[in-house]
Amino acid sequence: MDKELIGKVALVTGGTKGIGRAIAERLSEAGAIVAVTARRRPAETQPKHHFIAADLTIASETDKVVNEINEKFGSIDILVNNMGGSASPSGGFAALTDEHWENDLQVNLQSAVRIDRAILPQLVEKKSGVIIHISSVTGTLPVYQSLGGYAAAKAALNNYSKSLSKEFSPKGIRVAAVSPGMVKTDTMDAYLQSLAETSGLDVEQVTQNLMDSLGGIPLGRMALPGEIAELVGFLVSPKASYITGVNYIIDGGSNPSL
């Protein structure tokens, strides 16, 4: 792999497991200095990644992250907003309280807005930088039975990403979104197990039902985290210098339109 990111400092939020960890490893392999955040330090951390414990739904925690990276490495060149998820119950609209909606919006939208706000001034000053928001295919294909609030927040993130791109691309900053479909991670495995316990079905049937609700997956399987990371690695590289304001859906062919 070309060391095309040597000299660049990258921050990957939610970067200690699943897609985030794969992205952090991919950027490290390309030569970047990588900082990762999560609410808690995992049992195993990559020694080559600078870990910062932070809850990015809290404004002061966001400032702590940015200040620590600036003090240690100078400034940030690449931001991958991978933090996301949902603890809301299944059961459709009636199962969601105000608190569920607020939590989904905070984790999947407001955390990205908050850290973008903290980092953009330094990117504007340098007249360069890349921001990638990790969204979800549910932002365009909502799964209302179990991910209504999450899907709405990701749809908002897609719109926000486009807005940010239109405002800051003229200032030298590229902004794009990446929307994975089903990805084989520990979080996905736990989610499917939870659905199986709730529905009384086995995990294999629940997995197939979820694939069907997304219109099926022509490739017949979930993505691997490394496959998502490869796309992100390209998008933050100089090879993607003319790409901005786009939402890349990477879902094995589920989306019914081009």
C-alpha positions as a Python dict, from the first residue, in 0.01 Angstrom:
ca = {
    (1, 'M'): (0, 0, 0),
    (2, 'D'): (129, 348, -85),
    (3, 'K'): (213, 554, 225),
    (4, 'E'): (2, 835, 83),
    (5, 'L'): (-109, 965, 423),
    (6, 'I'): (238, 1016, 575),
    (7, 'G'): (242, 1343, 765),
    (8, 'K'): (-136, 1345, 810),
    (9, 'V'): (-311, 1330, 1146),
    (10, 'A'): (-642, 1144, 1150),
    (11, 'L'): (-911, 1118, 1416),
    (12, 'V'): (-1150, 823, 1404),
    (13, 'T'): (-1439, 845, 1649),
    (14, 'G'): (-1573, 513, 1771),
    (15, 'G'): (-1241, 375, 1651),
    (16, 'T'): (-1176, 83, 1885),
    (17, 'K'): (-1395, -189, 1735),
    (18, 'G'): (-1584, -297, 1425),
    (19, 'I'): (-1584, -58, 1131),
    (20, 'G'): (-1407, 215, 1327),
    (21, 'R'): (-1116, -9, 1421),
    (22, 'A'): (-1081, -131, 1062),
    (23, 'I'): (-1075, 230, 939),
    (24, 'A'): (-813, 328, 1198),
    (25, 'E'): (-593, 35, 1092),
    (26, 'R'): (-636, 120, 724),
    (27, 'L'): (-531, 482, 778),
    (28, 'S'): (-232, 373, 987),
    (29, 'E'): (-121, 139, 710),
    (30, 'A'): (-133, 436, 471),
    (31, 'G'): (107, 626, 697),
    (32, 'A'): (-125, 850, 899),
    (33, 'I'): (-88, 926, 1267),
    (34, 'V'): (-421, 798, 1405),
    (35, 'A'): (-608, 897, 1720),
    (36, 'V'): (-919, 705, 1818),
    (37, 'T'): (-1197, 774, 2065),
    (38, 'A'): (-1447, 561, 2253),
    (39, 'R'): (-1634, 601, 2578),
    (40, 'R'): (-1423, 336, 2748),
    (41, 'R'): (-1081, 192, 2684),
    (42, 'P'): (-1123, -158, 2537),
    (43, 'A'): (-946, -460, 2680),
    (44, 'E'): (-718, -459, 2377),
    (45, 'T'): (-596, -141, 2212),
    (46, 'Q'): (-375, -92, 1911),
    (47, 'P'): (-47, 50, 2046),
    (48, 'K'): (5, 245, 1724),
    (49, 'H'): (-324, 435, 1778),
    (50, 'H'): (-343, 718, 2029),
    (51, 'F'): (-650, 642, 2241),
    (52, 'I'): (-863, 910, 2406),
    (53, 'A'): (-1155, 812, 2630),
    (54, 'A'): (-1444, 1049, 2557),
    (55, 'D'): (-1823, 1067, 2535),
    (56, 'L'): (-1880, 1287, 2231),
    (57, 'T'): (-2242, 1350, 2325),
    (58, 'I'): (-2094, 1590, 2583),
    (59, 'A'): (-1955, 1922, 2456),
    (60, 'S'): (-1669, 1942, 2707),
    (61, 'E'): (-1553, 1592, 2613),
    (62, 'T'): (-1537, 1695, 2247),
    (63, 'D'): (-1316, 1993, 2331),
    (64, 'K'): (-1092, 1765, 2539),
    (65, 'V'): (-1033, 1535, 2243),
    (66, 'V'): (-947, 1811, 1998),
    (67, 'N'): (-722, 1995, 2244),
    (68, 'E'): (-528, 1677, 2329),
    (69, 'I'): (-468, 1593, 1962),
    (70, 'N'): (-362, 1950, 1884),
    (71, 'E'): (-118, 1954, 2175),
    (72, 'K'): (31, 1615, 2092),
    (73, 'F'): (33, 1614, 1712),
    (74, 'G'): (-17, 1975, 1599),
    (75, 'S'): (-351, 1964, 1420),
    (76, 'I'): (-602, 1734, 1255),
    (77, 'D'): (-610, 1673, 879),
    (78, 'I'): (-863, 1389, 852),
    (79, 'L'): (-1177, 1332, 1058),
    (80, 'V'): (-1380, 1012, 1029),
    (81, 'N'): (-1700, 1042, 1232),
    (82, 'N'): (-1773, 675, 1289),
    (83, 'M'): (-1944, 706, 1628),
    (84, 'G'): (-2300, 578, 1608),
    (85, 'G'): (-2548, 314, 1713),
    (86, 'S'): (-2874, 274, 1895),
    (87, 'A'): (-2996, 129, 2222),
    (88, 'S'): (-3362, 184, 2133),
    (89, 'P'): (-3595, -116, 2158),
    (90, 'S'): (-3758, -295, 1868),
    (91, 'G'): (-4133, -276, 1825),
    (92, 'G'): (-4180, 10, 1582),
    (93, 'F'): (-4294, 366, 1644),
    (94, 'A'): (-4501, 298, 1957),
    (95, 'A'): (-4200, 150, 2139),
    (96, 'L'): (-3995, 470, 2115),
    (97, 'T'): (-4010, 733, 2389),
    (98, 'D'): (-3881, 1090, 2374),
    (99, 'E'): (-3567, 967, 2547),
    (100, 'H'): (-3505, 705, 2277),
    (101, 'W'): (-3541, 965, 2003),
    (102, 'E'): (-3313, 1210, 2184),
    (103, 'N'): (-3045, 945, 2242),
    (104, 'D'): (-3049, 835, 1878),
    (105, 'L'): (-3015, 1194, 1759),
    (106, 'Q'): (-2736, 1272, 2006),
    (107, 'V'): (-2528, 966, 1919),
    (108, 'N'): (-2580, 962, 1542),
    (109, 'L'): (-2615, 1329, 1449),
    (110, 'Q'): (-2527, 1576, 1722),
    (111, 'S'): (-2198, 1409, 1813),
    (112, 'A'): (-2082, 1454, 1452),
    (113, 'V'): (-2200, 1816, 1441),
    (114, 'R'): (-2025, 1885, 1770),
    (115, 'I'): (-1683, 1753, 1671),
    (116, 'D'): (-1704, 1904, 1322),
    (117, 'R'): (-1762, 2241, 1489),
    (118, 'A'): (-1453, 2193, 1704),
    (119, 'I'): (-1226, 2091, 1415),
    (120, 'L'): (-1343, 2297, 1117),
    (121, 'P'): (-1171, 2625, 1219),
    (122, 'Q'): (-827, 2465, 1193),
    (123, 'L'): (-914, 2302, 859),
    (124, 'V'): (-1037, 2635, 724),
    (125, 'E'): (-716, 2801, 838),
    (126, 'K'): (-509, 2539, 651),
    (127, 'K'): (-750, 2545, 354),
    (128, 'S'): (-740, 2167, 343),
    (129, 'G'): (-882, 1860, 514),
    (130, 'V'): (-1128, 1574, 478),
    (131, 'I'): (-1435, 1490, 685),
    (132, 'I'): (-1608, 1155, 640),
    (133, 'H'): (-1936, 1077, 815),
    (134, 'I'): (-2015, 708, 856),
    (135, 'S'): (-2390, 691, 802),
    (136, 'S'): (-2607, 387, 722),
    (137, 'V'): (-2812, 242, 440),
    (138, 'T'): (-3108, 279, 679),
    (139, 'G'): (-3084, 654, 615),
    (140, 'T'): (-3249, 580, 279),
    (141, 'L'): (-3401, 236, 353),
    (142, 'P'): (-3537, 261, 710),
    (143, 'V'): (-3604, -52, 910),
    (144, 'Y'): (-3899, 77, 1108),
    (145, 'Q'): (-3949, -236, 1318),
    (146, 'S'): (-3630, -183, 1516),
    (147, 'L'): (-3430, 118, 1398),
    (148, 'G'): (-3678, 402, 1346),
    (149, 'G'): (-3497, 668, 1547),
    (150, 'Y'): (-3154, 555, 1429),
    (151, 'A'): (-3264, 564, 1064),
    (152, 'A'): (-3411, 914, 1100),
    (153, 'A'): (-3088, 1037, 1261),
    (154, 'K'): (-2878, 887, 981),
    (155, 'A'): (-3102, 1048, 718),
    (156, 'A'): (-3043, 1380, 894),
    (157, 'L'): (-2667, 1308, 896),
    (158, 'N'): (-2676, 1255, 519),
    (159, 'N'): (-2848, 1589, 463),
    (160, 'Y'): (-2614, 1763, 707),
    (161, 'S'): (-2310, 1616, 527),
    (162, 'K'): (-2430, 1759, 197),
    (163, 'S'): (-2492, 2097, 356),
    (164, 'L'): (-2146, 2099, 514),
    (165, 'S'): (-1988, 2008, 183),
    (166, 'K'): (-2159, 2291, -3),
    (167, 'E'): (-2041, 2542, 258),
    (168, 'F'): (-1683, 2424, 310),
    (169, 'S'): (-1570, 2264, -17),
    (170, 'P'): (-1500, 2612, -161),
    (171, 'K'): (-1264, 2656, 137),
    (172, 'G'): (-1061, 2347, 49),
    (173, 'I'): (-1232, 2094, 275),
    (174, 'R'): (-1388, 1781, 129),
    (175, 'V'): (-1689, 1626, 303),
    (176, 'A'): (-1849, 1291, 217),
    (177, 'A'): (-2070, 1026, 375),
    (178, 'V'): (-2036, 649, 362),
    (179, 'S'): (-2349, 440, 420),
    (180, 'P'): (-2279, 73, 491),
    (181, 'G'): (-2547, -191, 482),
    (182, 'M'): (-2519, -496, 708),
    (183, 'V'): (-2164, -540, 834),
    (184, 'K'): (-2027, -843, 1019),
    (185, 'T'): (-1924, -694, 1354),
    (186, 'D'): (-1962, -791, 1719),
    (187, 'T'): (-2223, -517, 1751),
    (188, 'M'): (-2423, -661, 1460),
    (189, 'D'): (-2400, -1011, 1610),
    (190, 'A'): (-2533, -881, 1944),
    (191, 'Y'): (-2812, -692, 1767),
    (192, 'L'): (-2922, -1001, 1574),
    (193, 'Q'): (-2912, -1209, 1892),
    (194, 'S'): (-3132, -952, 2066),
    (195, 'L'): (-3381, -957, 1778),
    (196, 'A'): (-3387, -1337, 1790),
    (197, 'E'): (-3463, -1338, 2161),
    (198, 'T'): (-3740, -1079, 2118),
    (199, 'S'): (-3905, -1251, 1820),
    (200, 'G'): (-3864, -1613, 1926),
    (201, 'L'): (-3685, -1692, 1600),
    (202, 'D'): (-3333, -1826, 1556),
    (203, 'V'): (-3049, -1591, 1460),
    (204, 'E'): (-3027, -1729, 1107),
    (205, 'Q'): (-3395, -1653, 1039),
    (206, 'V'): (-3370, -1309, 1197),
    (207, 'T'): (-3065, -1233, 982),
    (208, 'Q'): (-3250, -1337, 668),
    (209, 'N'): (-3556, -1131, 768),
    (210, 'L'): (-3337, -824, 816),
    (211, 'M'): (-3172, -878, 479),
    (212, 'D'): (-3516, -910, 321),
    (213, 'S'): (-3635, -588, 486),
    (214, 'L'): (-3350, -410, 307),
    (215, 'G'): (-3462, -555, -25),
    (216, 'G'): (-3225, -851, -12),
    (217, 'I'): (-2848, -853, -58),
    (218, 'P'): (-2755, -964, -410),
    (219, 'L'): (-2402, -1055, -298),
    (220, 'G'): (-2563, -1286, -41),
    (221, 'R'): (-2364, -1188, 267),
    (222, 'M'): (-2281, -911, 510),
    (223, 'A'): (-1985, -683, 445),
    (224, 'L'): (-1660, -719, 635),
    (225, 'P'): (-1536, -413, 829),
    (226, 'G'): (-1221, -405, 617),
    (227, 'E'): (-1429, -361, 301),
    (228, 'I'): (-1582, -43, 443),
    (229, 'A'): (-1239, 74, 555),
    (230, 'E'): (-1099, 37, 203),
    (231, 'L'): (-1359, 279, 68),
    (232, 'V'): (-1288, 529, 346),
    (233, 'G'): (-914, 493, 291),
    (234, 'F'): (-962, 589, -73),
    (235, 'L'): (-1191, 881, 3),
    (236, 'V'): (-948, 1047, 245),
    (237, 'S'): (-652, 999, 10),
    (238, 'P'): (-518, 1241, -253),
    (239, 'K'): (-659, 1005, -518),
    (240, 'A'): (-1008, 1126, -425),
    (241, 'S'): (-919, 1495, -449),
    (242, 'Y'): (-1222, 1577, -670),
    (243, 'I'): (-1477, 1388, -459),
    (244, 'T'): (-1696, 1582, -216),
    (245, 'G'): (-2062, 1615, -125),
    (246, 'V'): (-2138, 1249, -202),
    (247, 'N'): (-2301, 969, -1),
    (248, 'Y'): (-2146, 635, -96),
    (249, 'I'): (-2379, 341, -30),
    (250, 'I'): (-2184, 18, 22),
    (251, 'D'): (-2443, -251, 83),
    (252, 'G'): (-2378, -547, -146),
    (253, 'G'): (-2642, -424, -391),
    (254, 'S'): (-2942, -386, -156),
    (255, 'N'): (-3037, -35, -260),
    (256, 'P'): (-3297, -61, -538),
    (257, 'S'): (-3167, 235, -738),
    (258, 'L'): (-2835, 367, -865),
}
